Amino acid sequence: MTYHSMDFKGYELTTDSEDVVPIGSLDYLSTKYESLDYEVIENELFCEEEQKKGYKYIVHKDFARWMTFFWIGVMTACVGITISISIEIGTNFKFNVIKKYCDGCTQNDCMLKPYLIALVLSIVPSVVGSILVVYIEPMANGAGIPPVKCYLNGIKIPRLTRLKTLVVKVIGVICTILGGLWGGKEGPMIHAGAIIAAGISQGKIITLNKDLDALNFFREDHEKRDFVSGGAAAGIAAAFGAPVGGLLFSLEEGASFWNQALTCRIFFGSMISMFTLNSVLSAYHGYAGDLTYRGLLNFGKFDDLSYHILDIPIFVLMGVTGGLTGAFFCHSGLKLIRFRKRYINQKWKKVAEVLIVCSATITIMFLVIILSSDCKKIGVDPIEYHIQFGCNKGEFNTMAALWFQLLEGSVRSLFHDAPDVFNVPTVACFCLCGYFFSLISYGMNFSGGLLIPGLCIGAAWGRLVGLGISHFFPNTNIGIYALIGAASQLGGITRMTISLTIILVEATGSIAFGLPLMVCLMTAKWVGDFFSLSIYETQIELSGMPLLNWDPPPLSSNINAKDLMTQPVISFMTKETVGNIVKILKKYSHNGFPVIEYVHNCELDEGNFKTKCFLRGLILRSQLVVLLQNKVFDGPLTNNWESVTIETFRQDYPRYSDIEDINLTQEDVKLTINLSRFMNPSPYIVQHTMSMPRIFRLFRAMGLRHIIVVNECSEVVGIVTRKDLARYRVSRHMGKISVTELKFSNKIN
Amino acid sequence: MTYHSMDFKGYELTTDSEDVVPIGSLDYLSTKYESLDYEVIENELFCEEEQKKGYKYIVHKDFARWMTFFWIGVMTACVGITISISIEIGTNFKFNVIKKYCDGCTQNDCMLKPYLIALVLSIVPSVVGSILVVYIEPMANGAGIPPVKCYLNGIKIPRLTRLKTLVVKVIGVICTILGGLWGGKEGPMIHAGAIIAAGISQGKIITLNKDLDALNFFREDHEKRDFVSGGAAAGIAAAFGAPVGGLLFSLEEGASFWNQALTCRIFFGSMISMFTLNSVLSAYHGYAGDLTYRGLLNFGKFDDLSYHILDIPIFVLMGVTGGLTGAFFCHSGLKLIRFRKRYINQKWKKVAEVLIVCSATITIMFLVIILSSDCKKIGVDPIEYHIQFGCNKGEFNTMAALWFQLLEGSVRSLFHDAPDVFNVPTVACFCLCGYFFSLISYGMNFSGGLLIPGLCIGAAWGRLVGLGISHFFPNTNIGIYALIGAASQLGGITRMTISLTIILVEATGSIAFGLPLMVCLMTAKWVGDFFSLSIYETQIELSGMPLLNWDPPPLSSNINAKDLMTQPVISFMTKETVGNIVKILKKYSHNGFPVIEYVHNCELDEGNFKTKCFLRGLILRSQLVVLLQNKVFDGPLTNNWESVTIETFRQDYPRYSDIEDINLTQEDVKLTINLSRFMNPSPYIVQHTMSMPRIFRLFRAMGLRHIIVVNECSEVVGIVTRKDLARYRVSRHMGKISVTELKFSNKIN
């Protein structure tokens, strides 16, 4: 029985239908994405290396892991510091220029000049940032959380962890914030941390074509993933000063198999990241050595966060509000993205859009500031950026104070400033404009995240709630309502729960307030999920990435391997001819091939010997390509058997040659390769009766790429890959659960 | 080919050698322990139930899960409140009685009366607690952390989660603390939470023989484990006011497969637990409704925890000290336990030991207090328990103040009291006595944990370090050294890292201090691990419980399934005679049996049809027992096929009948059972070439009990169970890694 001659339907890149995908459809899975190989291939080469190097090698590798996490922490913090300080310097410069022209101008007629200056000072960085993202590296777009999440889930995402992406992202995010767009630096920090982790752990930089030939033993998807999850955590630790939050984010979004040692290392990396950032920033601000300098807490420390049991229902209601507004945000965001995909589909249009939005932001800001006449005496609050702006001498415009700060600063003001600093109309106006601009900016081509904008909007309406309550109960601490509002709003948009609770707890330094935060975040998640997908899910589903959720679809135990698997499979013999391998690799785009063998004299019944074909292992396309390239053929002349070690395979990781680029002579093609030394000798096999939930859990927990399905006679009959599992999508809309089967397409818009 | 006739060597309860196990040996695995069945058996009954009940059932089950976690939180908190308030009342009574006799007695000659009173008031509760533990329920001994850890790892531990254990534990821990023994209530709270979780989630109380017939769908090991891990977390949340710490403890010690939804629920339960405890205790103390009442923070809030970079080396040194003293503690503890096993081996001796240790504690305490003349003016510090004790009027004895408080109070005093409150000799003496008594008490028969004693000892020597440093740098905040000392000492004993960091951060309310804590805990762990096992590991290894570590032993990739598995296996046919089943069940103590079938007309080569036996599934002893009991036999009269549903199996969970207790008639024995409807139709199978690390990860990640091994002809050749994997023990002693193969025995002392 030969499998080769059979009719082919691909099993990783199944494209049953080449339907025209409606723009912005959520019902398709892209076939562009491949899976990562999280499985360690324990072939002969691997065992030989391990046995040869012994326990010392294990200790050495372990030490290298800790050191790598140390440097991930340090470098991520350095990126954070670069971004922070650049933004600080840039913002101060911009603010002072504008202030110079604004102060002293108490009439509206002299506002044109500062307006134009502000416009230019905002448009230039915005457009530069946008051009970088659009023309140089589109992967640096947005916050980068969804692709990092998908990477950790096991999807190969091209260019995600390149140095180029990092550089564009860092410059881009500085430009975004200097340009006054509604985007934060926190989301991008997660992506930046992930890139740094991937870079450091691999000891080579592909963008610069440099191979340091260090840490070779980390060159496999499995090790790289562990580092990347640490990098993402370090990013959060640096962005929010929240190492535990970073750890939990990384676990909530990424890991599936919980490993104590890895968790320790991730936590260590996050701690180092926060420590480095704190050391440098406290020194920069003139408090060298004082690592608990208060200015480092992102949102300021709440000195009093006492709440009463009777506050809990209010917090729940605020959670509901956050969930509703968050769901509306996600829903409208999806519509906007569809609009963009249809109409803003050329590069120059994308940059132009940023230009227009940026101009609109500045214009509306000036209009709002001029129209509001909310002047307060300087000194009533600790706002950094005082601007006179139409107010009398010794006073400042509170609306301007909110707008001209960085968003982090605005959040801090809304949390901590005395109740009478901002009037109700000022805060309401800021909140509405913020919501509008965040929404408009979402999906636009610039580098920046939604975390801080979300918190800012929420803090604004939360403060309004607090002001309302303080109307009846004068001693109310309005800061806690602002905090709950911020949490609810961001929770409603992102649907994060545990990690966001911890991040906010850490960023505000108030553990006692964990329960109220948790309550409102849970409520926001439940309410939000009732109406729409989260913002990240929306982005992932739009891109058609085959993300595997935590749990298998409900009621799927009647679907079994037989229904899921793709068949027939293309297999190789343990001794296969080079010609055959080349032919198959060129013809099919598969990434994994079962290796089979005919066993003569297999004792089936007592005394009865038969010939039967049995599974021997699994070999990957990437391994075959390396074997062909190095001409590891059987034969008297071309036998490179001994010279090929596990290092040979690591050398090319992660970008292997294309089969088309390999030149083989006519003689080569006639030779054979013995695959048994290189293949994975014990791939995971399941029986064709195994139910989907069991396969799903096996696949997800072990981080697999291929599961081989055997029939009741133990013959290989199919292969289950990520796409076969990901194509069942569970949606819980309006309280109803439904499972849809997605279609495949290789041209998702 | 019949497997039955083959010579038998058990595959779960292998007892190769009936060696006499040396007392207190660490090199044996007990065969007494069975594994839990974490695998969901997705047989026909399961699928039918799921399909019949539909999505509503899923939603209902999900809601029930959340509610169960809610009640776990509430009930755990209630137990915590009961313990706290009982101890508070008891201690106040005891203190006031002693104070009455002490105050006014400034000469040493009138000390006999208070001494005798203290002796009686301590011995009575200690002995009562000890009698309860020794005679009523030995499972309530100690803190209970090691068995809970093993349970979460997948080991069935008899009587671990009974109501009786809970009652004895709660009364026992109150007695321990009133008796002035060096034991804490925090460890037992973890165990208490676990018992409550198991109880609530199962809807029946075996101790009282009550079945509420509720929550039947949670009656499986898999669901129960999830609840128990939540209960343990809730216990920590209640004990330390640390919900995140509880969550992380539960994950660090228990879970292997990280599930987002479960984590959310655990966190929710912990939050509810802390919230309930806070509400009630704040009301009890007269601050009803104020949930951030400061008195609830276990170790008081540090207002200033600023530290300098130059402190870090000192913290590392303190970590080293903690590691060394911790390792010595564990090492001596092991020797003590061996001594006890040899000489204190009768029940009355065990109680007598507690009596003697208790008397010694009180006697030494009085001697030390009388000999010390460290008197301070009342009012210089916030200590609750002022006792004059040989001092002049208006003064109090600081040594007595340290000793007469609860240990939590002593920790708080050592953390927060002004530098001049306690003299150096006072603290040093307290520290040494504490170390000695904690060590002596470890392994003694009473209910109480080591967490608080560990912190207390560490806080004492940490404070000494702080006092030393403040000698040179007068402005030093000695509290932070006490905190670091406490962390180092406890870390050196228990080797907890992340969870302990977070617990201390939460219990002291100071996030900024996370990094120093982490640094000293890591150091303490590394140093401690260099010299000895942790206290929990010691206990687990002594008991011979087959705990599976996080990672497979290093360099084990050359061990494969063939070497690991136990063979031959005992199998059943899909249609098996009742007589055969009964015979096998009586003869062997196995818990899982592969189900096989002879397939006639199986096409092996094209056109060639043969008879071959193939694996069809796996059936558990417990299932077979239920089938026999309900007489689910094929045949015209006894066919109960339809009446048996998945509920039938749940009814008897978790204590199934013994095969010897089932009465079958002569006719029954001749009938057959069709197992195909009840067996697990797709057990996990691995090829006999699969390496140990891969099998280990599969086993651990999926929470398996049996893995079936097939040979190259796909025939069942062996079974791998927990013991086959657990018998390879990795030890990293003095920096050297070694792997030993443990022996089995069913009579571990």
Short mmCIF file of N, CA and C in Angstrom, two decimals, chain A residues 185-229:
data_model
loop_
_atom_site.label_atom_id
_atom_site.label_comp_id
_atom_site.label_asym_id
_atom_site.label_seq_id
_atom_site.Cartn_x
_atom_site.Cartn_y
_atom_site.Cartn_z
N LYS A 185 1.98 53.87 25.27
CA LYS A 185 3.24 53.16 25.05
C LYS A 185 3.25 51.80 25.74
N GLU A 186 2.20 51.48 26.49
CA GLU A 186 2.24 50.27 27.31
C GLU A 186 2.08 49.00 26.47
N GLY A 187 1.09 49.01 25.57
CA GLY A 187 0.91 47.85 24.70
C GLY A 187 2.17 47.55 23.90
N PRO A 188 2.70 48.57 23.20
CA PRO A 188 3.93 48.33 22.44
C PRO A 188 5.10 47.82 23.29
N MET A 189 5.13 48.18 24.57
CA MET A 189 6.21 47.67 25.42
C MET A 189 6.16 46.15 25.53
N ILE A 190 4.95 45.60 25.50
CA ILE A 190 4.82 44.14 25.56
C ILE A 190 5.45 43.52 24.32
N HIS A 191 5.11 44.11 23.18
CA HIS A 191 5.68 43.61 21.93
C HIS A 191 7.20 43.80 21.93
N ALA A 192 7.64 44.97 22.41
CA ALA A 192 9.08 45.24 22.44
C ALA A 192 9.80 44.20 23.30
N GLY A 193 9.22 43.92 24.47
CA GLY A 193 9.82 42.91 25.34
C GLY A 193 9.92 41.56 24.65
N ALA A 194 8.86 41.21 23.91
CA ALA A 194 8.87 39.93 23.22
C ALA A 194 9.97 39.88 22.17
N ILE A 195 10.14 40.98 21.44
CA ILE A 195 11.19 41.00 20.41
C ILE A 195 12.57 40.86 21.04
N ILE A 196 12.77 41.63 22.11
CA ILE A 196 14.07 41.59 22.79
C ILE A 196 14.36 40.18 23.29
N ALA A 197 13.36 39.56 23.85
CA ALA A 197 13.55 38.20 24.37
C ALA A 197 13.93 37.25 23.25
N ALA A 198 13.22 37.34 22.13
CA ALA A 198 13.53 36.45 21.02
C ALA A 198 14.94 36.71 20.52
N GLY A 199 15.30 37.99 20.45
CA GLY A 199 16.63 38.36 19.95
C GLY A 199 17.74 37.86 20.86
N ILE A 200 17.64 38.17 22.14
CA ILE A 200 18.71 37.80 23.06
C ILE A 200 18.87 36.29 23.15
N SER A 201 17.75 35.60 23.18
CA SER A 201 17.84 34.16 23.41
C SER A 201 18.41 33.42 22.21
N GLN A 202 18.33 34.02 21.04
CA GLN A 202 18.78 33.29 19.86
C GLN A 202 20.24 33.58 19.50
N GLY A 203 20.78 34.61 20.10
CA GLY A 203 22.19 34.93 19.81
C GLY A 203 22.45 35.26 18.36
N LYS A 204 21.42 35.64 17.62
CA LYS A 204 21.68 36.16 16.28
C LYS A 204 20.61 37.17 15.88
N ILE A 205 21.03 38.11 15.02
CA ILE A 205 20.12 39.16 14.59
C ILE A 205 19.96 39.04 13.09
N ILE A 206 18.79 38.62 12.68
CA ILE A 206 18.60 38.35 11.26
C ILE A 206 18.59 39.64 10.45
N THR A 207 18.00 40.70 11.02
CA THR A 207 17.94 41.97 10.29
C THR A 207 19.34 42.44 9.91
N LEU A 208 20.30 42.27 10.81
CA LEU A 208 21.67 42.71 10.54
C LEU A 208 22.53 41.58 9.99
N ASN A 209 21.91 40.40 9.82
CA ASN A 209 22.65 39.25 9.31
C ASN A 209 23.85 38.90 10.20
N LYS A 210 23.68 39.02 11.48
CA LYS A 210 24.77 38.72 12.43
C LYS A 210 24.46 37.44 13.19
N ASP A 211 25.41 36.55 13.24
CA ASP A 211 25.23 35.36 14.06
C ASP A 211 26.34 35.31 15.09
N LEU A 212 25.99 35.48 16.33
CA LEU A 212 27.01 35.52 17.38
C LEU A 212 27.47 34.12 17.79
N ASP A 213 26.80 33.11 17.24
CA ASP A 213 27.14 31.72 17.53
C ASP A 213 27.11 31.43 19.03
N ALA A 214 26.22 32.09 19.72
CA ALA A 214 26.08 31.84 21.15
C ALA A 214 24.69 31.29 21.41
N LEU A 215 24.51 30.64 22.53
CA LEU A 215 23.21 30.14 22.95
C LEU A 215 22.54 29.28 21.88
N ASN A 216 23.36 28.52 21.14
CA ASN A 216 22.79 27.70 20.07
C ASN A 216 21.73 26.74 20.58
N PHE A 217 21.93 26.29 21.84
CA PHE A 217 20.98 25.29 22.33
C PHE A 217 19.59 25.85 22.59
N PHE A 218 19.42 27.15 22.47
CA PHE A 218 18.08 27.71 22.61
C PHE A 218 17.39 27.87 21.25
N ARG A 219 18.05 27.39 20.20
CA ARG A 219 17.46 27.61 18.89
C ARG A 219 16.43 26.56 18.54
N GLU A 220 15.32 26.63 19.22
CA GLU A 220 14.17 25.82 18.85
C GLU A 220 12.93 26.56 19.34
N ASP A 221 11.83 26.29 18.69
CA ASP A 221 10.61 27.06 18.97
C ASP A 221 10.20 26.98 20.42
N HIS A 222 10.44 25.82 21.00
CA HIS A 222 10.01 25.57 22.37
C HIS A 222 10.72 26.50 23.35
N GLU A 223 12.05 26.57 23.24
CA GLU A 223 12.82 27.44 24.13
C GLU A 223 12.49 28.90 23.85
N LYS A 224 12.39 29.21 22.56
CA LYS A 224 12.14 30.60 22.18
C LYS A 224 10.82 31.09 22.76
N ARG A 225 9.81 30.24 22.72
CA ARG A 225 8.52 30.64 23.27
C ARG A 225 8.62 31.01 24.74
N ASP A 226 9.36 30.18 25.49
CA ASP A 226 9.51 30.45 26.92
C ASP A 226 10.13 31.83 27.14
N PHE A 227 11.15 32.14 26.33
CA PHE A 227 11.79 33.44 26.49
C PHE A 227 10.84 34.57 26.09
N VAL A 228 10.11 34.34 25.01
CA VAL A 228 9.20 35.39 24.55
C VAL A 228 8.12 35.67 25.59
N SER A 229 7.64 34.62 26.25
CA SER A 229 6.63 34.90 27.27
C SER A 229 7.25 35.70 28.41
#
